[in-house]
XYZ file of C-alpha atoms in Angstrom:
486
model
C 0.000 0.000 0.000
C 2.972 2.310 0.414
C 3.061 5.505 2.447
C -0.240 6.471 4.132
C -2.192 9.298 2.601
C -1.137 12.795 3.617
C -4.698 14.002 3.050
C -7.861 13.729 5.116
C -10.770 11.535 4.061
C -14.132 13.298 3.709
C -17.205 12.097 1.848
C -15.292 9.328 0.081
C -12.674 11.770 -1.255
C -9.080 12.533 -0.271
C -8.892 16.217 0.581
C -5.862 18.451 1.068
C -5.663 19.643 4.697
C -6.251 23.341 5.219
C -3.419 23.687 7.730
C -0.650 21.811 5.952
C 1.093 18.982 7.766
C 2.947 18.116 10.964
C 5.514 15.452 11.751
C 4.606 12.212 13.535
C 7.490 11.174 15.793
C 8.677 7.629 16.512
C 8.837 7.473 20.342
C 11.838 5.136 20.298
C 14.033 6.876 17.738
C 12.666 10.439 17.921
C 12.727 10.404 14.107
C 9.847 11.480 11.866
C 7.646 8.554 10.805
C 5.630 10.603 8.339
C 3.688 13.791 7.770
C 0.107 13.938 9.065
C -2.578 16.272 7.703
C -3.478 19.357 9.764
C -7.212 19.644 9.155
C -9.115 22.786 10.077
C -12.200 23.090 12.259
C -14.186 23.900 9.099
C -13.006 20.652 7.502
C -14.086 18.722 10.582
C -17.523 20.258 10.192
C -17.504 19.287 6.501
C -16.724 15.705 7.506
C -19.672 15.722 9.906
C -21.903 17.080 7.126
C -20.705 14.304 4.814
C -21.542 11.711 7.455
C -24.975 13.293 7.872
C -25.617 13.162 4.117
C -24.635 9.469 4.020
C -26.662 8.473 7.067
C -30.073 7.738 5.541
C -28.633 5.497 2.860
C -26.457 3.494 5.256
C -29.132 3.246 7.960
C -31.665 1.948 5.432
C -29.253 -0.524 3.823
C -29.924 -4.184 4.501
C -28.267 -5.782 7.494
C -26.698 -8.281 5.104
C -25.066 -5.476 3.139
C -23.652 -3.811 6.232
C -22.370 -7.190 7.432
C -20.715 -7.868 4.088
C -18.924 -4.504 4.081
C -17.646 -4.948 7.638
C -16.406 -8.454 6.834
C -14.583 -7.091 3.789
C -12.841 -4.490 5.955
C -11.702 -7.278 8.268
C -10.436 -9.330 5.337
C -8.415 -6.413 3.959
C -6.957 -5.609 7.376
C -5.715 -9.192 7.431
C -4.384 -8.888 3.875
C -2.412 -5.760 4.764
C -1.297 -6.947 8.205
C 2.387 -7.053 7.282
C 2.150 -3.513 5.949
C 0.265 -2.168 8.966
C 2.251 -3.709 11.818
C 5.511 -1.786 11.176
C 3.561 1.478 10.881
C 1.645 0.818 14.102
C 4.900 -0.049 15.853
C 6.751 3.016 14.600
C 3.973 5.437 15.529
C 3.125 4.036 18.958
C 6.557 2.840 20.084
C 4.955 -0.456 21.118
C 7.202 -3.488 21.298
C 6.978 -5.642 18.217
C 5.353 -8.334 20.365
C 2.509 -5.987 21.299
C 2.254 -4.434 17.821
C 2.026 -7.793 16.060
C -0.329 -9.566 18.482
C -2.423 -6.912 20.235
C -2.840 -4.158 17.675
C -3.744 -5.216 14.105
C -5.123 -8.728 14.878
C -7.484 -7.364 17.537
C -8.765 -4.735 15.091
C -9.438 -7.533 12.597
C -11.303 -9.540 15.222
C -13.532 -6.571 16.026
C -14.603 -6.046 12.432
C -15.253 -9.768 12.062
C -17.243 -9.816 15.297
C -19.508 -6.922 14.348
C -19.966 -8.253 10.840
C -21.656 -11.177 12.605
C -23.548 -8.954 15.044
C -24.813 -6.841 12.148
C -27.056 -9.757 11.144
C -28.788 -10.053 14.519
C -32.395 -8.978 14.978
C -32.910 -5.389 16.085
C -36.280 -6.222 17.659
C -37.086 -7.018 21.296
C -40.631 -8.461 21.471
C -42.750 -7.849 24.569
C -45.818 -9.773 25.797
C -49.161 -8.031 25.236
C -50.536 -6.019 28.131
C -54.187 -5.853 29.206
C -55.116 -2.181 29.529
C -58.281 -0.810 31.151
C -60.257 1.819 29.287
C -59.262 5.401 30.081
C -60.347 8.826 28.816
C -57.303 8.564 26.591
C -58.116 5.288 24.788
C -60.382 2.250 24.903
C -59.222 -0.777 26.854
C -58.017 -4.073 25.506
C -54.860 -5.964 24.728
C -51.985 -3.757 23.635
C -49.010 -5.236 21.836
C -45.520 -3.752 21.705
C -42.074 -4.307 20.292
C -38.815 -2.519 21.001
C -36.721 -1.582 17.992
C -33.069 -0.666 18.183
C -32.409 2.286 15.885
C -29.099 3.924 14.965
C -28.214 7.122 16.810
C -27.067 8.965 13.691
C -23.637 10.522 13.137
C -21.005 9.421 15.645
C -17.778 11.323 16.253
C -15.173 8.737 17.270
C -12.302 10.412 19.129
C -9.605 7.819 19.769
C -6.492 7.568 22.007
C -2.813 7.109 21.231
C -2.117 3.844 23.035
C -4.129 1.508 20.766
C -5.157 3.719 17.828
C -6.281 0.991 15.440
C -7.850 -1.304 18.049
C -9.778 1.424 19.822
C -10.949 2.866 16.514
C -12.188 -0.567 15.434
C -14.008 -0.985 18.746
C -15.964 2.194 18.023
C -16.394 2.167 14.254
C -17.322 -1.503 13.736
C -20.326 -1.612 16.136
C -21.406 1.911 15.145
C -21.510 0.898 11.476
C -23.135 -2.449 12.259
C -26.028 -0.534 13.844
C -26.418 1.749 10.803
C -24.626 4.847 12.074
C -22.110 6.865 10.076
C -18.864 8.084 11.633
C -16.196 10.749 11.675
C -12.925 9.532 13.172
C -10.577 11.957 14.915
C -7.472 9.980 15.935
C -4.991 11.112 18.581
C -2.456 13.582 17.180
C 0.542 11.438 18.172
C -0.125 8.484 15.844
C -2.818 9.113 13.202
C -1.096 7.628 10.138
C -2.376 4.106 10.750
C -5.953 5.432 10.907
C -5.456 7.157 7.549
C -4.170 3.830 6.253
C -7.355 2.273 7.632
C -9.414 4.814 5.658
C -7.674 3.594 2.483
C -8.630 0.034 3.416
C -12.241 1.026 4.143
C -12.402 2.773 0.766
C -11.063 -0.337 -0.972
C -13.591 -2.467 0.933
C -16.443 -0.514 -0.628
C -17.624 1.467 2.382
C -20.005 4.013 0.795
C -18.880 7.625 0.533
C -19.460 9.554 3.757
C -20.077 6.509 5.937
C -16.513 6.731 7.264
C -14.617 10.024 7.411
C -11.209 10.767 8.966
C -9.887 14.154 10.043
C -6.535 14.574 11.789
C -4.749 17.400 13.527
C -2.111 18.222 16.117
C -4.382 20.444 18.213
C -7.784 20.062 19.835
C -9.476 22.253 17.203
C -10.778 19.444 14.966
C -12.103 17.379 17.837
C -13.738 20.407 19.417
C -15.424 21.254 16.110
C -16.863 17.737 15.902
C -18.161 17.859 19.463
C -19.917 21.158 18.750
C -21.159 20.284 15.262
C -24.956 20.229 14.836
C -24.485 17.298 12.437
C -23.015 15.077 15.192
C -25.482 13.116 17.316
C -23.068 11.192 19.529
C -19.532 11.461 20.840
C -17.574 8.269 21.479
C -14.388 9.260 23.287
C -11.523 7.367 24.868
C -8.932 9.430 26.700
C -8.297 11.441 29.811
C -10.942 12.423 32.324
C -9.944 16.087 31.943
C -10.699 16.074 28.213
C -13.826 13.979 28.775
C -15.125 16.588 31.167
C -14.685 19.336 28.557
C -16.404 17.222 25.911
C -19.314 16.549 28.268
C -19.796 20.244 28.972
C -20.158 21.040 25.267
C -22.062 17.908 24.248
C -24.529 18.396 27.077
C -25.749 21.695 25.662
C -27.234 19.886 22.649
C -28.110 16.678 24.547
C -25.712 14.693 22.400
C -25.329 11.038 23.301
C -22.006 10.194 24.924
C -19.902 7.095 25.359
C -16.777 7.869 27.341
C -14.018 5.576 28.504
C -11.777 7.763 30.618
C -8.954 7.414 33.132
C -8.221 4.658 35.590
C -6.207 4.020 38.727
C -6.603 0.267 39.002
C -6.294 -1.221 42.486
C -4.844 -4.727 42.788
C -5.906 -5.952 46.220
C -3.583 -8.674 47.489
C -5.228 -10.465 50.417
C -3.246 -12.337 53.033
C -3.881 -15.736 51.430
C -2.999 -14.692 47.882
C -0.697 -16.606 45.561
C 2.052 -13.975 45.602
C 3.712 -15.161 42.406
C 0.408 -14.802 40.554
C -0.202 -11.406 42.153
C 3.278 -10.156 41.251
C 2.864 -11.309 37.642
C -0.504 -9.571 37.381
C 0.691 -6.317 38.901
C 3.894 -6.497 36.864
C 1.803 -6.331 33.696
C 1.753 -2.581 34.308
C 5.406 -2.617 33.260
C 5.316 -5.471 30.790
C 2.339 -4.411 28.688
C 2.839 -1.317 26.520
C 4.901 0.474 29.175
C 1.893 0.960 31.437
C 0.067 3.013 28.803
C -3.228 1.276 29.376
C -6.146 2.555 31.444
C -6.916 -0.857 32.972
C -3.418 -1.381 34.404
C -3.185 -2.510 38.071
C -1.111 0.506 39.076
C -1.985 0.497 42.794
C -0.877 -2.605 44.701
C -2.966 -2.767 47.888
C -1.161 -5.384 49.965
C -2.058 -6.984 53.300
C 0.638 -6.002 55.758
C 1.459 -9.641 56.557
C 2.659 -10.258 52.979
C 3.738 -6.723 52.102
C 7.506 -7.235 52.238
C 7.329 -10.542 50.370
C 5.313 -9.047 47.534
C 7.547 -5.994 47.262
C 10.546 -8.315 46.965
C 8.840 -10.251 44.171
C 7.853 -7.058 42.355
C 11.397 -5.700 42.522
C 12.625 -8.981 41.037
C 9.937 -8.881 38.356
C 10.925 -5.349 37.354
C 14.508 -6.566 37.001
C 13.416 -9.067 34.358
C 11.603 -6.392 32.317
C 14.226 -5.406 29.786
C 13.952 -1.807 28.639
C 15.121 -1.112 25.128
C 14.559 -0.994 21.413
C 10.974 -2.119 20.757
C 12.155 -3.874 17.583
C 14.346 -6.186 19.676
C 12.400 -9.372 20.445
C 13.828 -9.469 23.978
C 12.545 -5.994 24.873
C 9.667 -5.914 27.349
C 9.362 -2.193 28.103
C 9.420 0.266 25.238
C 9.158 4.059 25.295
C 6.309 6.300 26.316
C 4.467 8.024 23.495
C 6.118 11.442 23.766
C 8.550 13.668 25.612
C 5.562 15.444 27.171
C 4.169 12.200 28.591
C 7.578 11.190 29.928
C 7.885 14.587 31.607
C 4.482 14.123 33.262
C 5.475 10.713 34.628
C 8.759 12.084 35.926
C 7.047 15.061 37.577
C 4.607 12.754 39.373
C 7.467 10.537 40.523
C 9.360 13.534 41.898
C 6.239 14.700 43.692
C 5.779 11.260 45.238
C 9.345 11.122 46.518
C 9.034 14.652 47.911
C 5.879 13.549 49.778
C 7.717 10.646 51.412
C 7.464 7.705 49.006
C 10.491 5.477 48.447
C 11.715 4.302 45.057
C 12.140 0.559 45.540
C 13.247 0.024 41.947
C 13.587 2.155 38.813
C 12.628 5.791 38.868
C 15.149 6.928 36.260
C 15.608 7.230 32.540
C 17.559 4.258 31.201
C 20.953 4.945 29.609
C 19.718 5.269 26.031
C 20.701 7.936 23.547
C 17.209 8.417 22.133
C 13.626 7.629 22.984
C 11.101 8.658 25.608
C 11.906 5.934 28.123
C 11.220 5.557 31.855
C 12.439 2.541 33.822
C 9.866 0.192 35.384
C 9.317 1.864 38.742
C 7.958 0.725 42.097
C 7.104 3.213 44.850
C 6.667 2.018 48.431
C 5.732 3.916 51.565
C 2.794 5.439 49.694
C -0.222 6.841 51.555
C -3.720 6.968 50.044
C -3.762 10.780 50.116
C -0.589 11.175 48.043
C -0.923 12.446 44.489
C 0.862 9.322 43.216
C -1.930 7.224 44.778
C -4.686 9.383 43.299
C -3.642 10.408 39.778
C -3.080 8.250 36.731
C 0.551 7.994 35.567
C -0.191 6.252 32.262
C 3.326 4.908 32.409
C 5.382 2.047 33.913
C 4.841 2.956 37.559
C 3.270 0.927 40.382
C 2.632 2.276 43.882
C 2.310 0.023 46.936
C -0.101 0.753 49.797
C -0.326 -1.587 52.811
C -3.584 -2.415 54.599
C -4.487 -4.260 57.794
C -8.010 -5.499 57.112
C -10.573 -5.902 54.375
C -12.546 -2.777 55.244
C -9.421 -0.630 54.999
C -8.497 -2.210 51.669
C -11.941 -1.507 50.222
C -11.804 2.089 51.452
C -8.410 2.624 49.815
C -9.526 0.965 46.572
C -12.636 3.157 46.396
C -10.765 6.247 47.525
C -9.929 7.785 44.149
C -12.156 9.570 41.610
C -11.680 6.617 39.255
C -13.455 3.282 38.970
C -12.527 1.461 35.782
C -10.810 -1.836 36.591
C -9.756 -3.364 39.920
C -8.220 -6.732 40.747
C -8.398 -9.166 43.654
C -5.836 -11.833 44.516
C -6.964 -14.479 46.998
C -7.102 -18.255 47.068
C -10.571 -17.944 48.617
C -12.503 -17.042 45.465
C -15.831 -16.905 47.293
C -14.402 -14.228 49.565
C -12.937 -12.395 46.574
C -16.361 -12.430 44.930
C -17.918 -10.885 48.037
C -15.231 -8.199 48.197
C -15.700 -7.444 44.496
C -19.305 -6.441 45.210
C -17.993 -3.690 47.505
C -15.733 -2.119 44.886
C -17.005 0.944 43.012
C -15.560 -0.073 39.686
C -16.874 -1.217 36.335
C -14.698 -4.321 36.140
C -13.050 -6.700 38.607
C -10.489 -9.372 37.796
C -10.153 -12.196 40.318
C -6.682 -13.790 40.219
C -6.225 -12.634 36.635
C -5.574 -9.539 34.553
C -7.093 -11.200 31.475
C -10.130 -9.609 29.866
C -13.335 -11.315 28.789
C -14.344 -9.404 25.683
C -17.997 -10.425 25.894
C -18.460 -8.419 29.095
C -19.650 -4.786 29.094
C -16.658 -2.483 29.448
C -16.688 0.933 31.094
C -16.230 2.691 34.380
C -17.847 4.094 37.484
C -17.350 7.670 38.690
C -14.828 9.699 36.668
C -13.788 6.666 34.634
C -16.540 7.128 32.110
C -20.122 6.961 30.908
C -21.725 3.982 29.202
C -20.536 0.493 28.259
C -19.258 -1.150 25.103
C -17.582 -4.433 23.995
C -19.390 -7.574 22.880
C -23.081 -7.146 22.196
C -23.146 -4.198 24.601
C -21.395 -2.054 21.990
C -24.452 -2.453 19.766
C -26.548 -1.103 22.623
C -24.161 1.812 23.060
C -24.570 2.938 19.450
C -28.340 2.616 19.277
C -31.521 4.279 20.478
C -34.558 2.355 21.715
C -37.822 2.959 19.877
C -41.040 1.511 21.311
C -43.794 0.609 18.839
C -47.262 -0.030 20.355
C -50.503 -1.217 18.699
C -53.931 -2.499 19.750
C -54.043 -6.283 20.017
């Protein structure tokens, strides 16, 4: 396929960006990967208008047609896998292991999944109801059916950690339901999403059904959020940005699906398998350098096993080789940007100044280039410290001891976030009971693995709504009740 387009994709056409281009930087080499289009706010609005114009045709298309198009996208993603993986790796800085197994293949799976879901019935039948006569209407049996209808035009604003996967998780179910979309990828790594637009075009997605606008500032995303042609915002990113989106979207009662920040608590009870707990918590370092909202970044450890677990975590960090993400032995690659590395380092410095101890890591590795931070473990952390409250989005774990279950639950629930928590205990019945006390959208018991059929989303400041599996179809649909006399 060659170099990704340096133009935006609007209404089935490749359009020159109004603001020129900006360089996309490889986080490992600090070299330019390619030039991304700098779209204007007006062009974002044009993309929304194109999606609006295409909506009626796509929404009224047969389910079989929509399914066929989605399946074709999945097939072409597979065909171009070897072309996409190096681009994804270069833009994100992900290790080749993560780029080749957790980026493109997962995007393929999502299009395949929603190609199947696109064929499912949109109707929910209800039993008839006997209604007494009223001044409003005569009595009798009244039948009803619930119909799932598309929302309309969806603005999909995606994050930098898994650009292709997260985009697929929004676009595939939205299209399966009959919506049209405008994609605004994160500014750090948009080239793979432009490459996806080429694939969608080749797959025969009708003009205007998918549109892509890119930019290095918030202007394009803000224009989409405010656009009268946009009915719904699907956003994955920080809570701070989500709050701003909600303020604007709320004025026009736009639908919102938001997956925001996390500060995952991994509660290690006194009877836990400490090797399993250390491996789970260590995934914060080992998986995409901690740049994942579900990471178990707070280790809440019963005091009786605190020192043992810390020892195991220090050893685990020592096995996590930091280095060139193209090297097969590398476990921890770079952070996405110099700005993100600076944020992680500032939080670390604040934690140490407040009394935390660096048990391992805490420095930049001795590398000439790249936005790297060593796998870091902070001990002596109190629940009120900033490092225990704010999301690092980097390879940092903080350890907080507790003496009893009530204290552990209070600490776990004691942040504004509630996305994904974890419990480690050999008494799974007890873990299940404790899980019910956690104010979080997801709980893993003795595992950090995901079940992708479950609804995914957060409590509190971690988001609004749920997606994944069949629940994503619900997220991108409205319910219409149809009632008739029996």
